[in-house]
Amino acid sequence: MKNNRNQKFTPISPKGDDEVVESESSNLSGDYQNVALLLLLYLLQGVPQGISLAIPILLQNRGATYSEQAQFSISYFPFGLKLLWAPVIDSIFIKSFGRRKTWICSSQIVIGSFMIYLSYNADKWLGDGDTMKPQIGILTAVFFTLWLLTSVQDIAVDGWGLTLLKRRNIGYAATTNSCGQSAGKFIGFILLLVFESKEFCNSYIFSEPKDIGLFTLSGFIMFWACVYMIVTILLALFKYECPENAEQLKEHSDYGICKAYQILYKIIKLKPVVELYTMIFSIEACFAAFEAITSLKLIEYGVPKEKFALISVPSAPIQILFPLLITKYTAGRKPLSFYYKVFICRLTLMIITTFYVASTPMILENVNFLNYFYAGVVMLFMIDQAAIRATYTSDGSFFSKIADPLVGGSYMTLLNTFGNLGKRTFVTLSLWLMDRITWRKCYIKNISNDETLSFTHLANNTCLDSFQKITCKEIGGTCKTEVDGYYVEIGFSVVYGLIWFIVFRSVIYRLQRYSREDWYVLTNNKSSRNVEMT
């Protein structure tokens, strides 16, 4: 690719080829079926992810420590590491079947099979919180594998989205990603926690009390495993994948695995990409502790898991529909400008929510204020989810605009990796730090002389896990938190976020001024025009 560095600071849509594309309003005529297909594929991807996001809530109810939560959070890392196998998915495929369908269908068949196996063992591995402790090691390994498989499907779907939609509608690729995954996570997270709960079902659904909810965790997983199988078979039989950019691919007939990794290395070295991944990775440190620990802290304070799931229900339509409502801003010429404005809103909301969480123990003791309390939590969650969707849709839209279509899978994966890896790294770190910067003690009143030995033993009780808390309670003691690591981490996040807001303003402005030529590594000037006019 001939790279004219004199055009480095040309707007991303300069007059000429790009102007035609940008000035042509989005029109989904001829793309409705393709948008629906992408939504379905992203929804399927979101369901097992939603199930895995529900596991920490179930573990919290079973007395898991924050260190164990940190260990389980490692299972999310494949989405941050998928860059390592993205070039393989871009370069190896069955030509007659389809470049993207090869990996989408194969990965979904394996995911469905794996979920069938998981359905037979999930309840046993989670334990009951009393006689059987959760098997954290096995759960981590199992869901790590599941996230690995969904990451393969995600790479292929991201790459397909760049060519499946007409060029004028490419901004909708990020919208379908956000809406589809949100819908899938709603099903796998909220619906699972609500209708699996026997307490909720006995109160609101069943006329007579039952020992289980509307369905079990195992039954839920088995059902969606079957859905995976059916959709995959229909996709393989009835959806034809057009050869993408055939003439351009002929110019790179040597494109294989080795070439793919060379191209990936070339992308990483591009100056705009270096600036972009520095920005995307660093921003995750601002909100990792808030997103990872807030829900667990509410449950620790006494909010039942089914009520917490119900609190999340009103925010679900926001997650699914809000990206569609803000398409005007996220699919426009400067989506990162909108991204930057939303950042300060998220930071402000984090501060407000933290004060609200701190008041939870006091409010839960007064039954007269419970309805007002839950209404406040619902409102905060809805605003938070709207801000998160706006952030992810904005950067996703920007990624779709700058990614080289000839290596779309690898390029989109690389760009998404920055945020995923940053988020998973800082989430795991924040959970791991919680037990280490939180100071608790077991206080006992009225200790008699014959209980001196028990008192000596309990003086070293830090109420770290469920066993120590039960031991403290049995002897008549009370676990009290002297320093709560949650508020320490949030305080650090706020200070860091303000610094980030100041430092990266100029970076965001500069990123949107680069031309497409500065981002492409294979597509040349002529083929770039062809891609944009399709």
mmCIF file of N, CA and C in Angstrom, residues 262-346:
data_model
loop_
_atom_site.group_PDB
_atom_site.id
_atom_site.type_symbol
_atom_site.label_atom_id
_atom_site.label_comp_id
_atom_site.label_asym_id
_atom_site.label_seq_id
_atom_site.Cartn_x
_atom_site.Cartn_y
_atom_site.Cartn_z
ATOM 1 N N GLN A 262 1.918 -11.339 9.865
ATOM 2 C CA GLN A 262 2.752 -10.211 9.439
ATOM 3 C C GLN A 262 1.903 -8.951 9.258
ATOM 4 N N ILE A 263 0.728 -9.143 8.651
ATOM 5 C CA ILE A 263 -0.185 -8.016 8.458
ATOM 6 C C ILE A 263 -0.654 -7.479 9.809
ATOM 7 N N LEU A 264 -0.926 -8.399 10.731
ATOM 8 C CA LEU A 264 -1.367 -7.988 12.060
ATOM 9 C C LEU A 264 -0.298 -7.147 12.754
ATOM 10 N N TYR A 265 0.941 -7.577 12.621
ATOM 11 C CA TYR A 265 2.055 -6.826 13.215
ATOM 12 C C TYR A 265 2.169 -5.445 12.566
ATOM 13 N N LYS A 266 1.915 -5.412 11.256
ATOM 14 C CA LYS A 266 1.970 -4.139 10.535
ATOM 15 C C LYS A 266 0.873 -3.188 11.025
ATOM 16 N N ILE A 267 -0.302 -3.749 11.305
ATOM 17 C CA ILE A 267 -1.406 -2.929 11.815
ATOM 18 C C ILE A 267 -1.050 -2.345 13.178
ATOM 19 N N ILE A 268 -0.500 -3.184 14.043
ATOM 20 C CA ILE A 268 -0.176 -2.758 15.408
ATOM 21 C C ILE A 268 0.827 -1.613 15.409
ATOM 22 N N LYS A 269 1.715 -1.579 14.394
ATOM 23 C CA LYS A 269 2.751 -0.546 14.353
ATOM 24 C C LYS A 269 2.258 0.783 13.785
ATOM 25 N N LEU A 270 1.070 0.788 13.155
ATOM 26 C CA LEU A 270 0.556 2.033 12.593
ATOM 27 C C LEU A 270 0.390 3.077 13.702
ATOM 28 N N LYS A 271 0.828 4.280 13.428
ATOM 29 C CA LYS A 271 0.765 5.339 14.447
ATOM 30 C C LYS A 271 -0.655 5.590 14.955
ATOM 31 N N PRO A 272 -1.663 5.683 14.072
ATOM 32 C CA PRO A 272 -3.022 5.894 14.580
ATOM 33 C C PRO A 272 -3.490 4.754 15.481
ATOM 34 N N VAL A 273 -3.103 3.529 15.129
ATOM 35 C CA VAL A 273 -3.518 2.372 15.923
ATOM 36 C C VAL A 273 -2.870 2.399 17.301
ATOM 37 N N VAL A 274 -1.602 2.778 17.371
ATOM 38 C CA VAL A 274 -0.913 2.890 18.661
ATOM 39 C C VAL A 274 -1.644 3.882 19.563
ATOM 40 N N GLU A 275 -2.015 5.014 19.006
ATOM 41 C CA GLU A 275 -2.734 6.021 19.792
ATOM 42 C C GLU A 275 -4.104 5.501 20.218
ATOM 43 N N LEU A 276 -4.761 4.764 19.314
ATOM 44 C CA LEU A 276 -6.099 4.264 19.609
ATOM 45 C C LEU A 276 -6.074 3.227 20.722
ATOM 46 N N TYR A 277 -5.134 2.245 20.632
ATOM 47 C CA TYR A 277 -5.165 1.213 21.671
ATOM 48 C C TYR A 277 -4.672 1.734 23.013
ATOM 49 N N THR A 278 -3.846 2.760 23.019
ATOM 50 C CA THR A 278 -3.466 3.386 24.290
ATOM 51 C C THR A 278 -4.689 4.013 24.954
ATOM 52 N N MET A 279 -5.510 4.666 24.143
ATOM 53 C CA MET A 279 -6.714 5.305 24.671
ATOM 54 C C MET A 279 -7.732 4.277 25.158
ATOM 55 N N ILE A 280 -8.006 3.258 24.327
ATOM 56 C CA ILE A 280 -9.040 2.280 24.643
ATOM 57 C C ILE A 280 -8.651 1.434 25.852
ATOM 58 N N PHE A 281 -7.380 1.033 25.936
ATOM 59 C CA PHE A 281 -6.933 0.194 27.055
ATOM 60 C C PHE A 281 -6.972 0.976 28.366
ATOM 61 N N SER A 282 -6.488 2.196 28.328
ATOM 62 C CA SER A 282 -6.353 2.974 29.559
ATOM 63 C C SER A 282 -7.692 3.400 30.143
ATOM 64 N N ILE A 283 -8.699 3.586 29.299
ATOM 65 C CA ILE A 283 -9.990 4.055 29.811
ATOM 66 C C ILE A 283 -10.665 3.013 30.691
ATOM 67 N N GLU A 284 -10.350 1.731 30.478
ATOM 68 C CA GLU A 284 -11.009 0.671 31.235
ATOM 69 C C GLU A 284 -10.664 0.710 32.716
ATOM 70 N N ALA A 285 -9.511 1.286 33.061
ATOM 71 C CA ALA A 285 -9.130 1.385 34.477
ATOM 72 C C ALA A 285 -10.060 2.317 35.240
ATOM 73 N N CYS A 286 -10.749 3.198 34.537
ATOM 74 C CA CYS A 286 -11.631 4.166 35.204
ATOM 75 C C CYS A 286 -12.863 3.497 35.805
ATOM 76 N N PHE A 287 -13.383 2.463 35.125
ATOM 77 C CA PHE A 287 -14.682 1.923 35.520
ATOM 78 C C PHE A 287 -14.653 0.447 35.907
ATOM 79 N N ALA A 288 -13.493 -0.191 35.909
ATOM 80 C CA ALA A 288 -13.415 -1.629 36.171
ATOM 81 C C ALA A 288 -13.949 -1.985 37.555
ATOM 82 N N ALA A 289 -13.473 -1.300 38.587
ATOM 83 C CA ALA A 289 -13.909 -1.601 39.957
ATOM 84 C C ALA A 289 -15.403 -1.335 40.122
ATOM 85 N N PHE A 290 -15.872 -0.256 39.555
ATOM 86 C CA PHE A 290 -17.290 0.106 39.667
ATOM 87 C C PHE A 290 -18.178 -0.954 39.030
ATOM 88 N N GLU A 291 -17.837 -1.393 37.820
ATOM 89 C CA GLU A 291 -18.661 -2.366 37.108
ATOM 90 C C GLU A 291 -18.578 -3.752 37.727
ATOM 91 N N ALA A 292 -17.417 -4.128 38.247
ATOM 92 C CA ALA A 292 -17.215 -5.488 38.739
ATOM 93 C C ALA A 292 -17.736 -5.695 40.155
ATOM 94 N N ILE A 293 -17.664 -4.675 40.991
ATOM 95 C CA ILE A 293 -17.893 -4.876 42.426
ATOM 96 C C ILE A 293 -19.220 -4.312 42.912
ATOM 97 N N THR A 294 -19.785 -3.328 42.237
ATOM 98 C CA THR A 294 -20.994 -2.669 42.741
ATOM 99 C C THR A 294 -22.140 -3.650 42.964
ATOM 100 N N SER A 295 -22.420 -4.506 41.986
ATOM 101 C CA SER A 295 -23.512 -5.471 42.138
ATOM 102 C C SER A 295 -23.225 -6.452 43.268
ATOM 103 N N LEU A 296 -21.979 -6.901 43.391
ATOM 104 C CA LEU A 296 -21.608 -7.822 44.467
ATOM 105 C C LEU A 296 -21.724 -7.139 45.827
ATOM 106 N N LYS A 297 -21.413 -5.855 45.875
ATOM 107 C CA LYS A 297 -21.508 -5.102 47.131
ATOM 108 C C LYS A 297 -22.969 -4.967 47.570
ATOM 109 N N LEU A 298 -23.875 -4.738 46.621
ATOM 110 C CA LEU A 298 -25.297 -4.654 46.957
ATOM 111 C C LEU A 298 -25.806 -5.974 47.521
ATOM 112 N N ILE A 299 -25.384 -7.084 46.913
ATOM 113 C CA ILE A 299 -25.786 -8.401 47.407
ATOM 114 C C ILE A 299 -25.174 -8.658 48.780
ATOM 115 N N GLU A 300 -23.929 -8.249 48.971
ATOM 116 C CA GLU A 300 -23.274 -8.383 50.277
ATOM 117 C C GLU A 300 -24.029 -7.601 51.351
ATOM 118 N N TYR A 301 -24.591 -6.458 50.988
ATOM 119 C CA TYR A 301 -25.343 -5.630 51.934
ATOM 120 C C TYR A 301 -26.741 -6.175 52.224
ATOM 121 N N GLY A 302 -27.172 -7.186 51.439
ATOM 122 C CA GLY A 302 -28.452 -7.811 51.746
ATOM 123 C C GLY A 302 -29.502 -7.767 50.664
ATOM 124 N N VAL A 303 -29.183 -7.260 49.481
ATOM 125 C CA VAL A 303 -30.144 -7.264 48.375
ATOM 126 C C VAL A 303 -30.213 -8.676 47.793
ATOM 127 N N PRO A 304 -31.389 -9.350 47.806
ATOM 128 C CA PRO A 304 -31.495 -10.711 47.263
ATOM 129 C C PRO A 304 -31.149 -10.745 45.779
ATOM 130 N N LYS A 305 -30.575 -11.878 45.342
ATOM 131 C CA LYS A 305 -30.122 -11.972 43.950
ATOM 132 C C LYS A 305 -31.270 -11.843 42.960
ATOM 133 N N GLU A 306 -32.454 -12.407 43.299
ATOM 134 C CA GLU A 306 -33.576 -12.293 42.371
ATOM 135 C C GLU A 306 -34.080 -10.856 42.286
ATOM 136 N N LYS A 307 -33.997 -10.124 43.410
ATOM 137 C CA LYS A 307 -34.393 -8.710 43.376
ATOM 138 C C LYS A 307 -33.375 -7.905 42.579
ATOM 139 N N PHE A 308 -32.105 -8.280 42.729
ATOM 140 C CA PHE A 308 -31.079 -7.595 41.945
ATOM 141 C C PHE A 308 -31.316 -7.817 40.454
ATOM 142 N N ALA A 309 -31.689 -9.053 40.085
ATOM 143 C CA ALA A 309 -31.983 -9.334 38.678
ATOM 144 C C ALA A 309 -33.188 -8.526 38.205
ATOM 145 N N LEU A 310 -34.210 -8.419 39.054
ATOM 146 C CA LEU A 310 -35.391 -7.634 38.689
ATOM 147 C C LEU A 310 -35.052 -6.155 38.537
ATOM 148 N N ILE A 311 -34.135 -5.682 39.376
ATOM 149 C CA ILE A 311 -33.683 -4.296 39.263
ATOM 150 C C ILE A 311 -33.094 -4.040 37.878
ATOM 151 N N SER A 312 -32.443 -5.075 37.321
ATOM 152 C CA SER A 312 -31.782 -4.935 36.026
ATOM 153 C C SER A 312 -32.752 -5.018 34.855
ATOM 154 N N VAL A 313 -33.982 -5.516 35.107
ATOM 155 C CA VAL A 313 -34.938 -5.710 34.011
ATOM 156 C C VAL A 313 -35.266 -4.412 33.276
ATOM 157 N N PRO A 314 -35.614 -3.316 33.970
ATOM 158 C CA PRO A 314 -35.944 -2.083 33.233
ATOM 159 C C PRO A 314 -34.799 -1.543 32.389
ATOM 160 N N SER A 315 -33.557 -1.899 32.757
ATOM 161 C CA SER A 315 -32.420 -1.408 31.978
ATOM 162 C C SER A 315 -32.201 -2.223 30.709
ATOM 163 N N ALA A 316 -32.845 -3.408 30.622
ATOM 164 C CA ALA A 316 -32.650 -4.267 29.455
ATOM 165 C C ALA A 316 -33.113 -3.607 28.159
ATOM 166 N N PRO A 317 -34.319 -3.006 28.114
ATOM 167 C CA PRO A 317 -34.706 -2.313 26.872
ATOM 168 C C PRO A 317 -33.739 -1.200 26.501
ATOM 169 N N ILE A 318 -33.168 -0.553 27.511
ATOM 170 C CA ILE A 318 -32.178 0.491 27.247
ATOM 171 C C ILE A 318 -30.974 -0.108 26.534
ATOM 172 N N GLN A 319 -30.495 -1.257 27.033
ATOM 173 C CA GLN A 319 -29.330 -1.899 26.436
ATOM 174 C C GLN A 319 -29.594 -2.313 24.997
ATOM 175 N N ILE A 320 -30.811 -2.769 24.732
ATOM 176 C CA ILE A 320 -31.133 -3.300 23.408
ATOM 177 C C ILE A 320 -31.503 -2.197 22.420
ATOM 178 N N LEU A 321 -32.317 -1.233 22.862
ATOM 179 C CA LEU A 321 -32.876 -0.232 21.949
ATOM 180 C C LEU A 321 -32.093 1.069 21.899
ATOM 181 N N PHE A 322 -31.396 1.412 22.976
ATOM 182 C CA PHE A 322 -30.719 2.706 23.023
ATOM 183 C C PHE A 322 -29.697 2.883 21.897
ATOM 184 N N PRO A 323 -28.911 1.832 21.550
ATOM 185 C CA PRO A 323 -27.980 2.007 20.424
ATOM 186 C C PRO A 323 -28.672 2.411 19.129
ATOM 187 N N LEU A 324 -29.926 1.960 18.941
ATOM 188 C CA LEU A 324 -30.669 2.355 17.741
ATOM 189 C C LEU A 324 -31.067 3.827 17.795
ATOM 190 N N LEU A 325 -31.384 4.301 18.982
ATOM 191 C CA LEU A 325 -31.848 5.677 19.141
ATOM 192 C C LEU A 325 -30.733 6.697 18.957
ATOM 193 N N ILE A 326 -29.495 6.275 19.218
ATOM 194 C CA ILE A 326 -28.376 7.224 19.128
ATOM 195 C C ILE A 326 -27.542 7.007 17.870
ATOM 196 N N THR A 327 -28.112 6.278 16.904
ATOM 197 C CA THR A 327 -27.382 6.007 15.661
ATOM 198 C C THR A 327 -26.946 7.289 14.964
ATOM 199 N N LYS A 328 -27.744 8.332 15.091
ATOM 200 C CA LYS A 328 -27.411 9.618 14.474
ATOM 201 C C LYS A 328 -26.035 10.113 14.930
ATOM 202 N N TYR A 329 -25.695 9.816 16.180
ATOM 203 C CA TYR A 329 -24.431 10.297 16.742
ATOM 204 C C TYR A 329 -23.311 9.267 16.611
ATOM 205 N N THR A 330 -23.655 7.982 16.753
ATOM 206 C CA THR A 330 -22.615 6.952 16.744
ATOM 207 C C THR A 330 -22.226 6.515 15.342
ATOM 208 N N ALA A 331 -23.139 6.624 14.375
ATOM 209 C CA ALA A 331 -22.838 6.208 13.006
ATOM 210 C C ALA A 331 -22.445 7.388 12.128
ATOM 211 N N GLY A 332 -22.271 8.542 12.726
ATOM 212 C CA GLY A 332 -21.895 9.727 11.967
ATOM 213 C C GLY A 332 -20.410 9.795 11.689
ATOM 214 N N ARG A 333 -19.935 10.984 11.330
ATOM 215 C CA ARG A 333 -18.543 11.149 10.916
ATOM 216 C C ARG A 333 -17.576 11.129 12.090
ATOM 217 N N LYS A 334 -18.029 11.550 13.270
ATOM 218 C CA LYS A 334 -17.125 11.659 14.415
ATOM 219 C C LYS A 334 -17.716 10.976 15.648
ATOM 220 N N PRO A 335 -17.782 9.650 15.625
ATOM 221 C CA PRO A 335 -18.373 8.932 16.767
ATOM 222 C C PRO A 335 -17.569 9.068 18.054
ATOM 223 N N LEU A 336 -16.259 9.292 17.950
ATOM 224 C CA LEU A 336 -15.446 9.407 19.158
ATOM 225 C C LEU A 336 -15.717 10.708 19.916
ATOM 226 N N SER A 337 -16.198 11.723 19.238
ATOM 227 C CA SER A 337 -16.567 12.962 19.929
ATOM 228 C C SER A 337 -17.731 12.700 20.880
ATOM 229 N N PHE A 338 -18.681 11.913 20.425
ATOM 230 C CA PHE A 338 -19.803 11.514 21.279
ATOM 231 C C PHE A 338 -19.306 10.635 22.422
ATOM 232 N N TYR A 339 -18.373 9.758 22.110
ATOM 233 C CA TYR A 339 -17.742 8.868 23.091
ATOM 234 C C TYR A 339 -17.118 9.677 24.225
ATOM 235 N N TYR A 340 -16.440 10.754 23.872
ATOM 236 C CA TYR A 340 -15.753 11.596 24.852
ATOM 237 C C TYR A 340 -16.753 12.319 25.758
ATOM 238 N N LYS A 341 -17.864 12.777 25.191
ATOM 239 C CA LYS A 341 -18.878 13.477 25.981
ATOM 240 C C LYS A 341 -19.558 12.530 26.968
ATOM 241 N N VAL A 342 -19.768 11.287 26.541
ATOM 242 C CA VAL A 342 -20.415 10.311 27.418
ATOM 243 C C VAL A 342 -19.507 9.941 28.590
ATOM 244 N N PHE A 343 -18.198 9.997 28.387
ATOM 245 C CA PHE A 343 -17.243 9.605 29.428
ATOM 246 C C PHE A 343 -17.460 10.389 30.717
ATOM 247 N N ILE A 344 -17.581 11.701 30.627
ATOM 248 C CA ILE A 344 -17.727 12.522 31.837
ATOM 249 C C ILE A 344 -19.066 12.244 32.513
ATOM 250 N N CYS A 345 -20.074 11.860 31.724
ATOM 251 C CA CYS A 345 -21.369 11.470 32.305
ATOM 252 C C CYS A 345 -21.220 10.190 33.121
ATOM 253 N N ARG A 346 -20.462 9.228 32.597
ATOM 254 C CA ARG A 346 -20.239 7.973 33.318
ATOM 255 C C ARG A 346 -19.463 8.218 34.606
#
